[in-house]
PDB file of C-alpha atoms and ligand atoms in Angstrom:
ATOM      1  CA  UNK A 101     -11.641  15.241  -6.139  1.00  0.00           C
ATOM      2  CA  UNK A 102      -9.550  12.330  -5.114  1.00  0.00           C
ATOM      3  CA  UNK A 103     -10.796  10.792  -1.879  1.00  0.00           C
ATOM      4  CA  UNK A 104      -8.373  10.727   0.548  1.00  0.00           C
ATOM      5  CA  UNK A 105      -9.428   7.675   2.936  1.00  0.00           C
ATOM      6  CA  UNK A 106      -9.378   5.732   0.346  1.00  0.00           C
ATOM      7  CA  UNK A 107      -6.345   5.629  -0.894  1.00  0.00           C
ATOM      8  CA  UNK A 108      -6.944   7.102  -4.094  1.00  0.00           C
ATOM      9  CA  UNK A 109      -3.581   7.941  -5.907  1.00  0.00           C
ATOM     10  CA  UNK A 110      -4.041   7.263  -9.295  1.00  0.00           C
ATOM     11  CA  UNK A 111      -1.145   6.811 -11.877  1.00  0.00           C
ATOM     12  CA  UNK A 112      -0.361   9.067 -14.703  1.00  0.00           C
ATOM     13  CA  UNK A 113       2.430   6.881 -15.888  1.00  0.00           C
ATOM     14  CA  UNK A 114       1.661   5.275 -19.292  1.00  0.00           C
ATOM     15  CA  UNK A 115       5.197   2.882 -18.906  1.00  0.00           C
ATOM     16  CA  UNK A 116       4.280   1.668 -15.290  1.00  0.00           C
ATOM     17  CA  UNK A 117       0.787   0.871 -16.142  1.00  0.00           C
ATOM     18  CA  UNK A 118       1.791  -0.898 -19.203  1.00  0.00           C
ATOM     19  CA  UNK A 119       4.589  -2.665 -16.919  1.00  0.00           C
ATOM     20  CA  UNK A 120       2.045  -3.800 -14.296  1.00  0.00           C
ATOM     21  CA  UNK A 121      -0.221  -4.956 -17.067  1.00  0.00           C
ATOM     22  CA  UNK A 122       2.606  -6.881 -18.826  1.00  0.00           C
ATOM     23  CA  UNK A 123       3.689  -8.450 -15.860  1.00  0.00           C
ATOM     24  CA  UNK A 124       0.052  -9.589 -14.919  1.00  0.00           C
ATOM     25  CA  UNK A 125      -0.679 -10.846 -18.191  1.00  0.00           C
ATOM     26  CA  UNK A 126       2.202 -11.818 -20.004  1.00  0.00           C
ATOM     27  CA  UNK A 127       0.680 -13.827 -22.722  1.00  0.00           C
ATOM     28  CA  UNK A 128      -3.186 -13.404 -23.338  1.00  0.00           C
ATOM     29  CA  UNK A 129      -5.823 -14.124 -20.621  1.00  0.00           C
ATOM     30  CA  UNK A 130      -8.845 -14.732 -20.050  1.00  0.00           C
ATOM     31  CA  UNK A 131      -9.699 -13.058 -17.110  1.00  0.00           C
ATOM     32  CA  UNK A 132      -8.100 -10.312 -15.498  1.00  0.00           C
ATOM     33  CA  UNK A 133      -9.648  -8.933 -11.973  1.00  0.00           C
ATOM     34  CA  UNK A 134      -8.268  -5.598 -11.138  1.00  0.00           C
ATOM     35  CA  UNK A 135      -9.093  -4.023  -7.618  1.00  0.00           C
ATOM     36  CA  UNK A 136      -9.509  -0.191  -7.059  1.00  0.00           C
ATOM     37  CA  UNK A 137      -9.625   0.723 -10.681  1.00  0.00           C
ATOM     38  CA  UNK A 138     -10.173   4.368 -10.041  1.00  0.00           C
ATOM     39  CA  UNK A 139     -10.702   6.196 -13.566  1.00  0.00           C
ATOM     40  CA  UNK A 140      -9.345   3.203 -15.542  1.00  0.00           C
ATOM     41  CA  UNK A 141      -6.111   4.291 -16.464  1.00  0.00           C
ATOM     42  CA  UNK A 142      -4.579   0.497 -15.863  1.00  0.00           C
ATOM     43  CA  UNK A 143      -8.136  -0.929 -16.763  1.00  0.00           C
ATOM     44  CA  UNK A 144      -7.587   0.421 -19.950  1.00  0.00           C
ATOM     45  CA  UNK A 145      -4.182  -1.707 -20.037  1.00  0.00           C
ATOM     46  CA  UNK A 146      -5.773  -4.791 -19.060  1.00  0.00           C
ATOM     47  CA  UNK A 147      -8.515  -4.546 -21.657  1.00  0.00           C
ATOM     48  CA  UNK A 148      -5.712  -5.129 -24.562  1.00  0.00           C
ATOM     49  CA  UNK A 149      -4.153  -8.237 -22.633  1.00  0.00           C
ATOM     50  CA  UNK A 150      -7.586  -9.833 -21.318  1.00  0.00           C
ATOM     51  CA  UNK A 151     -10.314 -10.922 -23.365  1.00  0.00           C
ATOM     52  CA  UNK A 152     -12.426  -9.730 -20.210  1.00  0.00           C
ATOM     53  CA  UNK A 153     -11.659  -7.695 -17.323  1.00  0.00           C
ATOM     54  CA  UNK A 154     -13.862  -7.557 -13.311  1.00  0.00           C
ATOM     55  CA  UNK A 155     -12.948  -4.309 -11.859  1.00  0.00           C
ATOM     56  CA  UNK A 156     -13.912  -4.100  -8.569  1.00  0.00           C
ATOM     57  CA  UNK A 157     -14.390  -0.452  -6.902  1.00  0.00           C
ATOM     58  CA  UNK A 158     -15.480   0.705  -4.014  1.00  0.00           C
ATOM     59  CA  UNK A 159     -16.081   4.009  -4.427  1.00  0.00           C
ATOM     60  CA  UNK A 160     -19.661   5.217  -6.187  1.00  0.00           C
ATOM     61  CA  UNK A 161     -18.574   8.062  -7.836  1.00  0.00           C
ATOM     62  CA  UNK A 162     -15.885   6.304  -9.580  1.00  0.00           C
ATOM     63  CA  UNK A 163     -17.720   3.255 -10.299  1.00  0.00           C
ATOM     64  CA  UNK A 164     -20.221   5.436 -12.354  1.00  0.00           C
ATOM     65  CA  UNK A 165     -17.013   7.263 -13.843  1.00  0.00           C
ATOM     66  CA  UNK A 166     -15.558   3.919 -15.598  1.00  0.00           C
ATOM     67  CA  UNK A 167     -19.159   2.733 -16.519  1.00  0.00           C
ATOM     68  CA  UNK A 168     -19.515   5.858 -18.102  1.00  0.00           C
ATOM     69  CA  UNK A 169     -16.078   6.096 -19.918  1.00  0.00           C
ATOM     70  CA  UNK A 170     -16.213   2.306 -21.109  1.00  0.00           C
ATOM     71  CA  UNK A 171     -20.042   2.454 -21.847  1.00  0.00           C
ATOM     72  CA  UNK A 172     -19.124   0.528 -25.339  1.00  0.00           C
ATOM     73  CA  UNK A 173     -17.042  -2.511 -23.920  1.00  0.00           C
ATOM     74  CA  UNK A 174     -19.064  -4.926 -22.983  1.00  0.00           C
ATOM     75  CA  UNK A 175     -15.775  -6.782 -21.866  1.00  0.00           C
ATOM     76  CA  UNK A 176     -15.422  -4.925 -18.643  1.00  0.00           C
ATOM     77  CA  UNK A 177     -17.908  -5.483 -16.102  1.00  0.00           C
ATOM     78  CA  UNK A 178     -17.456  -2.868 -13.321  1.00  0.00           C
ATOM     79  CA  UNK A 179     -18.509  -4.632  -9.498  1.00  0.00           C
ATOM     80  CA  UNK A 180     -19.241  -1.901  -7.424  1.00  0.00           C
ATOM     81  CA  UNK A 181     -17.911  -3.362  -3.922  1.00  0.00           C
ATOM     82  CA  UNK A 182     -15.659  -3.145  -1.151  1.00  0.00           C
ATOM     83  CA  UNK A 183     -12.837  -5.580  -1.757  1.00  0.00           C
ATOM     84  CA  UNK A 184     -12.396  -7.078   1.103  1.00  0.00           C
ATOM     85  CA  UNK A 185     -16.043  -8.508   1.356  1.00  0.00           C
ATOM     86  CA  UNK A 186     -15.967  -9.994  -2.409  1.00  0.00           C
ATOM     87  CA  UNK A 187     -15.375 -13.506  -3.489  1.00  0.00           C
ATOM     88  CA  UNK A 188     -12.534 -13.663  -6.077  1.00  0.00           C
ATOM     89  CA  UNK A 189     -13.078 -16.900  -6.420  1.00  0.00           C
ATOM     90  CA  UNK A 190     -16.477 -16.463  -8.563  1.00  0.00           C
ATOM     91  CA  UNK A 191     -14.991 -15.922 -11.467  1.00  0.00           C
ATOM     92  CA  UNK A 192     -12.708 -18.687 -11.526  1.00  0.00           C
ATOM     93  CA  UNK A 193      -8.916 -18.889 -12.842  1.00  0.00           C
ATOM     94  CA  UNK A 194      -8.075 -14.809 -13.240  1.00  0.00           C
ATOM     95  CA  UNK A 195      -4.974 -13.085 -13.486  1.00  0.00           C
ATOM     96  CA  UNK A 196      -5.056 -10.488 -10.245  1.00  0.00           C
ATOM     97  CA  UNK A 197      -3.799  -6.895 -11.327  1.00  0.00           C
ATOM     98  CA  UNK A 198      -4.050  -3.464  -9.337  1.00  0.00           C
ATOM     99  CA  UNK A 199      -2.699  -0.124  -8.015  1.00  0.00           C
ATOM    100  CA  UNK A 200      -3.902  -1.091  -4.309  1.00  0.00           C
ATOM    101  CA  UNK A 201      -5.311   1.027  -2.167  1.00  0.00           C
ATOM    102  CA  UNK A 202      -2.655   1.276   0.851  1.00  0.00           C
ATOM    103  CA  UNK A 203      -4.713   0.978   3.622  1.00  0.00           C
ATOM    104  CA  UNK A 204      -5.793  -2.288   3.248  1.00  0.00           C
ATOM    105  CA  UNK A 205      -2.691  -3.540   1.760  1.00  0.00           C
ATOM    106  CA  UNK A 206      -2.538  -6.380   4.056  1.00  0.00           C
ATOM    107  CA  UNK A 207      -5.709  -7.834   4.291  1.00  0.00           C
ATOM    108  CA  UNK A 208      -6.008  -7.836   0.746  1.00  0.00           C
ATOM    109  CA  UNK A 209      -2.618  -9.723   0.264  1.00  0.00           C
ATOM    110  CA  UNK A 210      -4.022 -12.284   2.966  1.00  0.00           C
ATOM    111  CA  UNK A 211      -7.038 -12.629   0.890  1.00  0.00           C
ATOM    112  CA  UNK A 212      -5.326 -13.294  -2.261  1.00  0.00           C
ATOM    113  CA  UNK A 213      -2.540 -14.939  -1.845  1.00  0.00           C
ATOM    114  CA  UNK A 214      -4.965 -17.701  -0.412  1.00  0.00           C
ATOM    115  CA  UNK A 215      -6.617 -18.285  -3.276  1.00  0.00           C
ATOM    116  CA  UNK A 216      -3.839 -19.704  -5.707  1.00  0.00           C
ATOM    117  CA  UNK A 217      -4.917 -17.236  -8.530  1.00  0.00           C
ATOM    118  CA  UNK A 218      -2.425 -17.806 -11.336  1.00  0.00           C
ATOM    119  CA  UNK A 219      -0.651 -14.886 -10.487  1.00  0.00           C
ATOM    120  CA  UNK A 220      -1.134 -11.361  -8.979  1.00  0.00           C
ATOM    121  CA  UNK A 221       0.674  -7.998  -9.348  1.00  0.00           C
ATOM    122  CA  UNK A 222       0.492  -5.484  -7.026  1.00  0.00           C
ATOM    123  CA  UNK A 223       1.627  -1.660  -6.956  1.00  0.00           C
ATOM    124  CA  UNK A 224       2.090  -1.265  -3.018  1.00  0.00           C
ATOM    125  CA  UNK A 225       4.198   0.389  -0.530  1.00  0.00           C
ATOM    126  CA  UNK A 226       7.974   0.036  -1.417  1.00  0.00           C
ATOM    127  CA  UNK A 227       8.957  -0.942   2.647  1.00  0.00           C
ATOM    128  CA  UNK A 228       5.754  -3.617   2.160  1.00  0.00           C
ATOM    129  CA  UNK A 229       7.493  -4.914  -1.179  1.00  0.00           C
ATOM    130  CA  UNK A 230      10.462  -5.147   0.280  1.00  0.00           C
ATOM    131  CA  UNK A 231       8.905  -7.179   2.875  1.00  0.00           C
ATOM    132  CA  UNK A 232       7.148  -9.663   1.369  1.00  0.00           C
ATOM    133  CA  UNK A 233      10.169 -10.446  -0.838  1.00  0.00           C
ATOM    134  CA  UNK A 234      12.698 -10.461   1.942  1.00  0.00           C
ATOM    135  CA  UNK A 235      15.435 -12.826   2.255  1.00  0.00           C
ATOM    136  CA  UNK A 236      16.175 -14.616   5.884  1.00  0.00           C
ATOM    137  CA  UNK A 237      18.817 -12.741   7.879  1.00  0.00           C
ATOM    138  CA  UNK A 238      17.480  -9.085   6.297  1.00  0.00           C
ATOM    139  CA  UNK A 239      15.950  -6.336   8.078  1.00  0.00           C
ATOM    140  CA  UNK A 240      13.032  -6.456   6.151  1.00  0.00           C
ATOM    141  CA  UNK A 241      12.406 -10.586   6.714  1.00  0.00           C
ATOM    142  CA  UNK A 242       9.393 -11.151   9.621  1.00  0.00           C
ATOM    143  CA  UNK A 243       6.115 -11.914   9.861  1.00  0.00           C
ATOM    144  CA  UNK A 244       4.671 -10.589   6.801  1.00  0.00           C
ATOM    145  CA  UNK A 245       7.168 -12.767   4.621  1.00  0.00           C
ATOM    146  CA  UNK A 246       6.744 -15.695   6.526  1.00  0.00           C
ATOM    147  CA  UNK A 247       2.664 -15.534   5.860  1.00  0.00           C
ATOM    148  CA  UNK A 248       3.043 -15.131   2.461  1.00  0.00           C
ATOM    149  CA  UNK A 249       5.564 -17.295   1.253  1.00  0.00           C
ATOM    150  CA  UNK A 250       3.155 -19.959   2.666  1.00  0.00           C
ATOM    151  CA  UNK A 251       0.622 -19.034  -0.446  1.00  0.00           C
ATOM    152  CA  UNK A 252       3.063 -17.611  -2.899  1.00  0.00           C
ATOM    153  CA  UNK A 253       6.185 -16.852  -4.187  1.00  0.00           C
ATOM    154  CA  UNK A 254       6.821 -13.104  -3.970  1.00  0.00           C
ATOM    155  CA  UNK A 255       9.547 -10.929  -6.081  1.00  0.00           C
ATOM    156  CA  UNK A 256       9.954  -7.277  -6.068  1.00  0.00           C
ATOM    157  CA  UNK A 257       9.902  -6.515 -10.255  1.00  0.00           C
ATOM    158  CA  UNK A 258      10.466  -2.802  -9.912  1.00  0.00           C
ATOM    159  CA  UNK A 259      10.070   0.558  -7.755  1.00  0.00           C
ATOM    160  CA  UNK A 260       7.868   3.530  -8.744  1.00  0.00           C
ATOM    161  CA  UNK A 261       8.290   7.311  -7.145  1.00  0.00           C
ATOM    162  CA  UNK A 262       6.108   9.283  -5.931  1.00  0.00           C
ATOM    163  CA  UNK A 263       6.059  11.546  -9.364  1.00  0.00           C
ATOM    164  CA  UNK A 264       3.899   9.074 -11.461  1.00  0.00           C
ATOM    165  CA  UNK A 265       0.889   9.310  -9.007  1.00  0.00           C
ATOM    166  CA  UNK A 266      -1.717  12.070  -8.705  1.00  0.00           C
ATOM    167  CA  UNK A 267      -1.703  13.082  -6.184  1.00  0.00           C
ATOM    168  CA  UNK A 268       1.618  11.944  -5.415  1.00  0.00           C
ATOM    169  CA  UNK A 269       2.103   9.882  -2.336  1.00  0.00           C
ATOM    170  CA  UNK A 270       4.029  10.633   0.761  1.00  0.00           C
ATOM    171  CA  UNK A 271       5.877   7.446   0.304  1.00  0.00           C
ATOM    172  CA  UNK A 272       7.716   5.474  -2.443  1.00  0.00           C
ATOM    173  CA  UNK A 273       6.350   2.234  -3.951  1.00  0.00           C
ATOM    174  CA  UNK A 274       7.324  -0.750  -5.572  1.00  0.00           C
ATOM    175  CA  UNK A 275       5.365  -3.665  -8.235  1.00  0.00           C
ATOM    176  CA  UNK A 276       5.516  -7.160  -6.814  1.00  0.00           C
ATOM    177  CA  UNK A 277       4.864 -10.259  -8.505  1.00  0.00           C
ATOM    178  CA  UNK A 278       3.111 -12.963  -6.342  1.00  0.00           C
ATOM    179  CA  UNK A 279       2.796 -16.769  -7.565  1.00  0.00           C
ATOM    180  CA  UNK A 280       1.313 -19.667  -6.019  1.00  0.00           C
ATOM    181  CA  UNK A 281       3.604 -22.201  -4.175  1.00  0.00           C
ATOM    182  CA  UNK A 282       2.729 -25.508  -3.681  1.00  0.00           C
ATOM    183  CA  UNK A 283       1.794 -26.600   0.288  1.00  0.00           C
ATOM    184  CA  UNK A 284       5.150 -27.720   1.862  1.00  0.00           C
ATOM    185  CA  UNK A 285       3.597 -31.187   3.399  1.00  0.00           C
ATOM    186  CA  UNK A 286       5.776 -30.205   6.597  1.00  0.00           C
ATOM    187  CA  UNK A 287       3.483 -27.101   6.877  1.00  0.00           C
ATOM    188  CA  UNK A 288      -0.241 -29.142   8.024  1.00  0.00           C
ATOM    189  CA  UNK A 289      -2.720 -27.126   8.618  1.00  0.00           C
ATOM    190  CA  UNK A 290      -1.449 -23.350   7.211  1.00  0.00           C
ATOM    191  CA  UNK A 291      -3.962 -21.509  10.116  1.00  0.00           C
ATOM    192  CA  UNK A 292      -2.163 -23.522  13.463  1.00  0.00           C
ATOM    193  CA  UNK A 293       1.617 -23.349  11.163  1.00  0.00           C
ATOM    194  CA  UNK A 294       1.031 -19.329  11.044  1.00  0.00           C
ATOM    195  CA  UNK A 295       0.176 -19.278  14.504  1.00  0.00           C
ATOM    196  CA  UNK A 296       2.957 -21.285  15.423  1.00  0.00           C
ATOM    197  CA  UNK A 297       5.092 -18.731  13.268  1.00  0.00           C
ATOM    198  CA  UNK A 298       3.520 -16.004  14.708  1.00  0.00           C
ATOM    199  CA  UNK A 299       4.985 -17.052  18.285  1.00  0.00           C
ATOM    200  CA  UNK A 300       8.284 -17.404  16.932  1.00  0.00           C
ATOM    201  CA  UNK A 301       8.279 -13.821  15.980  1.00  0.00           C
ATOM    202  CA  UNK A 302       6.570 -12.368  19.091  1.00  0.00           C
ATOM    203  CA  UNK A 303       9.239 -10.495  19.728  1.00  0.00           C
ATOM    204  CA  UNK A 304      11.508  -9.917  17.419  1.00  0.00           C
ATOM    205  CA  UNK A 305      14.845  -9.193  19.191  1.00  0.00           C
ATOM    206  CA  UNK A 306      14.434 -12.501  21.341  1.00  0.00           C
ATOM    207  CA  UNK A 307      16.122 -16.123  20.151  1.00  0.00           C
ATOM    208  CA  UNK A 308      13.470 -18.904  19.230  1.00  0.00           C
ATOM    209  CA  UNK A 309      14.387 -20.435  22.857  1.00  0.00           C
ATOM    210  CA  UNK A 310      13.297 -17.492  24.298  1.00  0.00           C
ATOM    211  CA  UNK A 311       9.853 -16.813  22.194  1.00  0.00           C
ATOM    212  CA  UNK A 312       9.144 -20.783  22.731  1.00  0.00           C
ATOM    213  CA  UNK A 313      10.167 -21.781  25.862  1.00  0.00           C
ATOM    214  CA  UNK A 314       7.225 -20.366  27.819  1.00  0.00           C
ATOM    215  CA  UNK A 315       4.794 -22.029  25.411  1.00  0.00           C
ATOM    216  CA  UNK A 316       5.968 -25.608  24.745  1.00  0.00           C
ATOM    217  CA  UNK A 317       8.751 -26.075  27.755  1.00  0.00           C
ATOM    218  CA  UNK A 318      12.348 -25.145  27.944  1.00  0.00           C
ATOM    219  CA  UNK A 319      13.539 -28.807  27.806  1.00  0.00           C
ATOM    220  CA  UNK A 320      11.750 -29.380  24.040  1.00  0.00           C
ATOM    221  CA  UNK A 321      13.082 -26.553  22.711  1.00  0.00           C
ATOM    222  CA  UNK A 322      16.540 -26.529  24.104  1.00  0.00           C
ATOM    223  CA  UNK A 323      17.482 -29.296  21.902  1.00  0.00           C
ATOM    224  CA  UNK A 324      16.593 -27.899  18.612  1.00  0.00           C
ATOM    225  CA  UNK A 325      19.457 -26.416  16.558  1.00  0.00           C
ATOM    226  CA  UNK A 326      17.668 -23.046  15.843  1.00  0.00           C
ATOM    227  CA  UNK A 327      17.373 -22.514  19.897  1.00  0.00           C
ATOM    228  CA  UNK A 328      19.668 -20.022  19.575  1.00  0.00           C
ATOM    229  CA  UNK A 329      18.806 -18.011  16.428  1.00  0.00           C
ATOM    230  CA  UNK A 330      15.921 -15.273  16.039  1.00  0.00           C
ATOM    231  CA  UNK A 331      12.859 -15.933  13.601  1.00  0.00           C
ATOM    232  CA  UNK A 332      14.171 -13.803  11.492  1.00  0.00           C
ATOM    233  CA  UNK A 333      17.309 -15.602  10.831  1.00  0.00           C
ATOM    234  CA  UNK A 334      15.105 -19.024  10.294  1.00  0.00           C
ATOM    235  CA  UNK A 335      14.162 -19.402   6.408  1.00  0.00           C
ATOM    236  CA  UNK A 336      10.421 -20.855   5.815  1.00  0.00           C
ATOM    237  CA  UNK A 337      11.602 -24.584   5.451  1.00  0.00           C
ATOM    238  CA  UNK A 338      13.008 -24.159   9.007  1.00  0.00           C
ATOM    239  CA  UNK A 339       9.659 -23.209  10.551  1.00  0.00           C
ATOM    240  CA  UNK A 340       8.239 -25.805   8.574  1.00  0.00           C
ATOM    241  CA  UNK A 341      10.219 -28.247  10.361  1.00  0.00           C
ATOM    242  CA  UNK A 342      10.255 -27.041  14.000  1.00  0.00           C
ATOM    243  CA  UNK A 343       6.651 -27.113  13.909  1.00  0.00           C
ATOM    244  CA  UNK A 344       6.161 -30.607  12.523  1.00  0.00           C
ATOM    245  CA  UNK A 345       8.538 -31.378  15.459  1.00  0.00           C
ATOM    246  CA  UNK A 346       5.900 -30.364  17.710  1.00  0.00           C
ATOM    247  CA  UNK A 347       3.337 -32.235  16.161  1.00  0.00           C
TER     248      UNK A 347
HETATM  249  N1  SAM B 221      -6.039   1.833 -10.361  1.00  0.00           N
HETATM  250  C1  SAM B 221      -6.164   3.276 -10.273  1.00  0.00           C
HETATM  251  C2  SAM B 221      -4.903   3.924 -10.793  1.00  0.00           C
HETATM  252  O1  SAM B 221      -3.841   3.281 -10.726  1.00  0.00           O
HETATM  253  O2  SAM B 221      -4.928   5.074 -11.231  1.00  0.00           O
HETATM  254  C3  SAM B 221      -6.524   3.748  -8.860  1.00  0.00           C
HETATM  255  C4  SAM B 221      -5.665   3.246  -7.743  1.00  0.00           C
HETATM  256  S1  SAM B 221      -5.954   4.004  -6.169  1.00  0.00           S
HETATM  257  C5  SAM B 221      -4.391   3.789  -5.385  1.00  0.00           C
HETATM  258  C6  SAM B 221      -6.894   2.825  -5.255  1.00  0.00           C
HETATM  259  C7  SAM B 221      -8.320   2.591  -5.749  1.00  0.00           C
HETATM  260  O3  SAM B 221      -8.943   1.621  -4.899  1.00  0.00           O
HETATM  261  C8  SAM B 221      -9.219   3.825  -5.674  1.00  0.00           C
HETATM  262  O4  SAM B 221      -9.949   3.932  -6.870  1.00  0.00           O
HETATM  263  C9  SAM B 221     -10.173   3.549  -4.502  1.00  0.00           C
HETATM  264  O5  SAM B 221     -11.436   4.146  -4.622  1.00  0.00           O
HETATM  265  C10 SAM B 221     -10.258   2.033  -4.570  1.00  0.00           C
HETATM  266  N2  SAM B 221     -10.605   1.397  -3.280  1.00  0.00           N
HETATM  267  C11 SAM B 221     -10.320   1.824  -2.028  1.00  0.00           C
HETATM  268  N3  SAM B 221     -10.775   0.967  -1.116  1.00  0.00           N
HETATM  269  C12 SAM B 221     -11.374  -0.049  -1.805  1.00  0.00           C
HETATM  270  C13 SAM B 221     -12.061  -1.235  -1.410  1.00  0.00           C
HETATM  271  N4  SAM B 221     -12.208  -1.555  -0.137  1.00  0.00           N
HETATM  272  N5  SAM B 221     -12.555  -2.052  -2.394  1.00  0.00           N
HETATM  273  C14 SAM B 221     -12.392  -1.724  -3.716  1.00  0.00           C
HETATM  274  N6  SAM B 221     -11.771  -0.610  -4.139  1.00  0.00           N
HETATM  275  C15 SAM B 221     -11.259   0.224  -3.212  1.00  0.00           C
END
């Protein structure tokens, strides 16, 4: 039986999981670390495009299930762990795959995109996708985009309904692509910059005059050209430079 805290909607799809693998391995690998890898349908994938493959899962029952079902390939070493308290970087250089697990969709984006893996592809939440690939001046641009394109570039490769899941879903998802960026040397120190970003975006709805003001005094900020604009009109370069303006 599925476990429902944990996210566990596994795909049925052979063309998405071949898609997902594709995109995370384009050309042969060496490494491929796939989170939640349930009962190994996208494992399976991987295994043809990666001359080894770290799944990482959480959950006992299935961790025994994939040891079981690839008991002859020594290529696949199964980590029973919670995600969020592994070290990726152990391995080394790895190509990041997996069909995450919704309810930790964030930290484990946080975690990743930090680590300048090669590349990572991610089945999430379509309205997350759509996030983290947002364009300035769209609904969907905020926080969220802002944090990641510090770490990576992000781009929404395709959507996938609710039908190629068992159990389905209640919601529709989407397959993004994430790739390292290199540090914008405006940017410093990424923890203070996303802090700094953070208080531009405290509330949404107000201009950058408004969310700043209070914090660094009316008169600095009243100058800048973006006084009157919201965060989520300001692309990434521009909070780039109104922070190193502060500095
Ligand atoms: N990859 C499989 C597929 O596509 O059919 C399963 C994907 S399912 C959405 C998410 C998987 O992540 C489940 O197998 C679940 O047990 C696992 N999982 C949930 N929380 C986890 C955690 N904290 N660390 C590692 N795996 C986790």
């Amino acid at each position: 039986m599925p476990h429902p805290r944990l996210g566990q909607h596994f795909l049925i799809r052979g063309s998405v999981l071949e898609r997902i693998a594709a995109a995370a391995c384009p050309t042969p690998e060496n490494l491929a670390i796939e989170i939640g890898p349930g009962r190994g349908a996208l494992t399976e994938k991987l295994l043809k495009r990666a001359a080894r493959v770290i799944a990482i899962e959480v959950d006992p029952y299935l961790a025994g299930f994939l040891e079981h079902k690839f008991a002859g390939e020594p290529r696949l070493q199964v980590v029973r762990a919670d995600v969020l308290e592994t070290d990726l970087a152990q391995w080394g250089h790895a190509a990041i795959a997996g069909n995450l697990p919704y309810y930790i969709t964030s930290p484990i984006l946080e975690k990743t995109v930090r680590l300048r893996f090669p590349r990572a592809v991610f089945l999430v939440q379509k309205e997350v996708a759509q996030r983290l690939a947002a364009k300035p001046g769209s609904r969907d641009y905020g926080f969220l985009t802002v944090q990641t394109a510090v770490f990576a570039a992000a781009r929404l490769l395709f959507e996938v309904k609710p039908a190629a899941f068992h159990p389905p879903p209640k919601v529709d998802s989407a397959v993004v692509l994430l790739e390292p960026r290199p540090a914008d040397p405006a940017m410093g120190d990424a923890a203070r910059f996303l802090r700094f970003v953070g208080q531009c975006f405290r509330q949404k709805r107000k201009t950058i005059r408004n969310n700043l003001a209070g914090i660094y005094g009316k008169e600095a900020i009243e100058q800048w050209p973006e006084a009157g604009l919201r965060a989520e009109q300001i692309p990434f370069e521009g909070f780039a430079e109104m922070f190193q303006r502060l500095q």
